[in-house]
mmCIF file of C-alpha atoms in Angstrom:
data_model
loop_
_atom_site.group_PDB
_atom_site.id
_atom_site.type_symbol
_atom_site.label_atom_id
_atom_site.label_comp_id
_atom_site.label_asym_id
_atom_site.label_seq_id
_atom_site.Cartn_x
_atom_site.Cartn_y
_atom_site.Cartn_z
ATOM 1 C CA UNK A 1 -27.406 18.115 -31.282
ATOM 2 C CA UNK A 2 -25.057 17.153 -28.761
ATOM 3 C CA UNK A 3 -22.045 19.407 -30.059
ATOM 4 C CA UNK A 4 -24.592 22.199 -29.739
ATOM 5 C CA UNK A 5 -25.278 21.492 -26.241
ATOM 6 C CA UNK A 6 -21.519 21.097 -25.391
ATOM 7 C CA UNK A 7 -20.976 24.490 -27.069
ATOM 8 C CA UNK A 8 -23.437 26.139 -24.749
ATOM 9 C CA UNK A 9 -22.057 24.369 -21.747
ATOM 10 C CA UNK A 10 -18.453 25.184 -22.135
ATOM 11 C CA UNK A 11 -18.630 28.996 -21.486
ATOM 12 C CA UNK A 12 -20.896 28.107 -18.419
ATOM 13 C CA UNK A 13 -18.285 25.695 -16.989
ATOM 14 C CA UNK A 14 -15.560 28.004 -17.807
ATOM 15 C CA UNK A 15 -17.280 30.807 -15.883
ATOM 16 C CA UNK A 16 -18.102 28.566 -13.005
ATOM 17 C CA UNK A 17 -14.479 27.518 -12.693
ATOM 18 C CA UNK A 18 -13.268 31.298 -12.800
ATOM 19 C CA UNK A 19 -15.825 32.001 -10.119
ATOM 20 C CA UNK A 20 -14.683 29.146 -7.681
ATOM 21 C CA UNK A 21 -10.914 30.221 -8.043
ATOM 22 C CA UNK A 22 -11.935 33.919 -7.453
ATOM 23 C CA UNK A 23 -13.705 32.756 -4.199
ATOM 24 C CA UNK A 24 -10.793 30.620 -3.027
ATOM 25 C CA UNK A 25 -8.443 33.515 -3.469
ATOM 26 C CA UNK A 26 -10.932 35.678 -1.632
ATOM 27 C CA UNK A 27 -11.023 33.292 1.194
ATOM 28 C CA UNK A 28 -7.256 32.929 1.279
ATOM 29 C CA UNK A 29 -6.282 36.526 1.252
ATOM 30 C CA UNK A 30 -9.034 37.306 3.529
ATOM 31 C CA UNK A 31 -7.964 34.857 6.226
ATOM 32 C CA UNK A 32 -4.500 35.792 5.647
ATOM 33 C CA UNK A 33 -5.070 39.340 6.316
ATOM 34 C CA UNK A 34 -7.399 38.507 9.319
ATOM 35 C CA UNK A 35 -4.285 36.737 10.982
ATOM 36 C CA UNK A 36 -2.089 39.510 9.889
ATOM 37 C CA UNK A 37 -3.879 42.654 11.079
ATOM 38 C CA UNK A 38 -6.525 41.635 13.632
ATOM 39 C CA UNK A 39 -5.497 43.524 16.791
ATOM 40 C CA UNK A 40 -4.367 41.185 19.829
ATOM 41 C CA UNK A 41 -3.050 38.384 17.621
ATOM 42 C CA UNK A 42 0.679 38.207 16.940
ATOM 43 C CA UNK A 43 1.300 39.869 13.921
ATOM 44 C CA UNK A 44 3.143 36.786 12.417
ATOM 45 C CA UNK A 45 2.033 34.528 9.524
ATOM 46 C CA UNK A 46 3.006 31.064 10.789
ATOM 47 C CA UNK A 47 2.104 27.430 9.435
ATOM 48 C CA UNK A 48 -1.020 27.472 11.492
ATOM 49 C CA UNK A 49 -2.165 30.660 9.995
ATOM 50 C CA UNK A 50 -1.362 29.118 6.254
ATOM 51 C CA UNK A 51 -3.172 25.922 6.923
ATOM 52 C CA UNK A 52 -6.035 27.737 8.468
ATOM 53 C CA UNK A 53 -6.370 30.025 5.512
ATOM 54 C CA UNK A 54 -6.093 26.998 2.973
ATOM 55 C CA UNK A 55 -9.014 25.506 4.739
ATOM 56 C CA UNK A 56 -10.945 28.529 4.882
ATOM 57 C CA UNK A 57 -10.341 29.067 1.179
ATOM 58 C CA UNK A 58 -11.443 25.387 0.391
ATOM 59 C CA UNK A 59 -14.565 26.072 2.220
ATOM 60 C CA UNK A 60 -15.231 29.246 0.368
ATOM 61 C CA UNK A 61 -14.724 27.419 -2.918
ATOM 62 C CA UNK A 62 -17.126 24.530 -1.639
ATOM 63 C CA UNK A 63 -19.598 27.171 -0.791
ATOM 64 C CA UNK A 64 -19.674 28.942 -3.969
ATOM 65 C CA UNK A 65 -19.876 25.751 -5.979
ATOM 66 C CA UNK A 66 -23.000 24.469 -3.708
ATOM 67 C CA UNK A 67 -24.498 27.968 -4.332
ATOM 68 C CA UNK A 68 -24.228 27.679 -8.053
ATOM 69 C CA UNK A 69 -25.516 24.232 -8.089
ATOM 70 C CA UNK A 70 -28.473 25.142 -5.985
ATOM 71 C CA UNK A 71 -29.135 28.080 -8.112
ATOM 72 C CA UNK A 72 -29.035 26.140 -11.492
ATOM 73 C CA UNK A 73 -31.479 23.470 -10.423
ATOM 74 C CA UNK A 74 -34.366 26.003 -10.544
ATOM 75 C CA UNK A 75 -33.747 27.401 -13.886
ATOM 76 C CA UNK A 76 -34.813 25.445 -17.038
ATOM 77 C CA UNK A 77 -32.112 25.094 -19.730
ATOM 78 C CA UNK A 78 -32.953 26.245 -23.054
#
């Protein structure tokens, strides 16, 4: 019984991990692109831009995780 439940959860965890990685990379790339191409900003990627990009990426990953957990609470498990 436990093995069957673990087998069902494994693809879900793998998919959730992939989505979290995609959210992190999307946040990172979007923020770096903002700093590189937004008019009026110096078009230089410095350490401040890298740190802010990493923080935004971590926030995007966290938001994705919370959104997925909130969606899973309402659905019954088979």
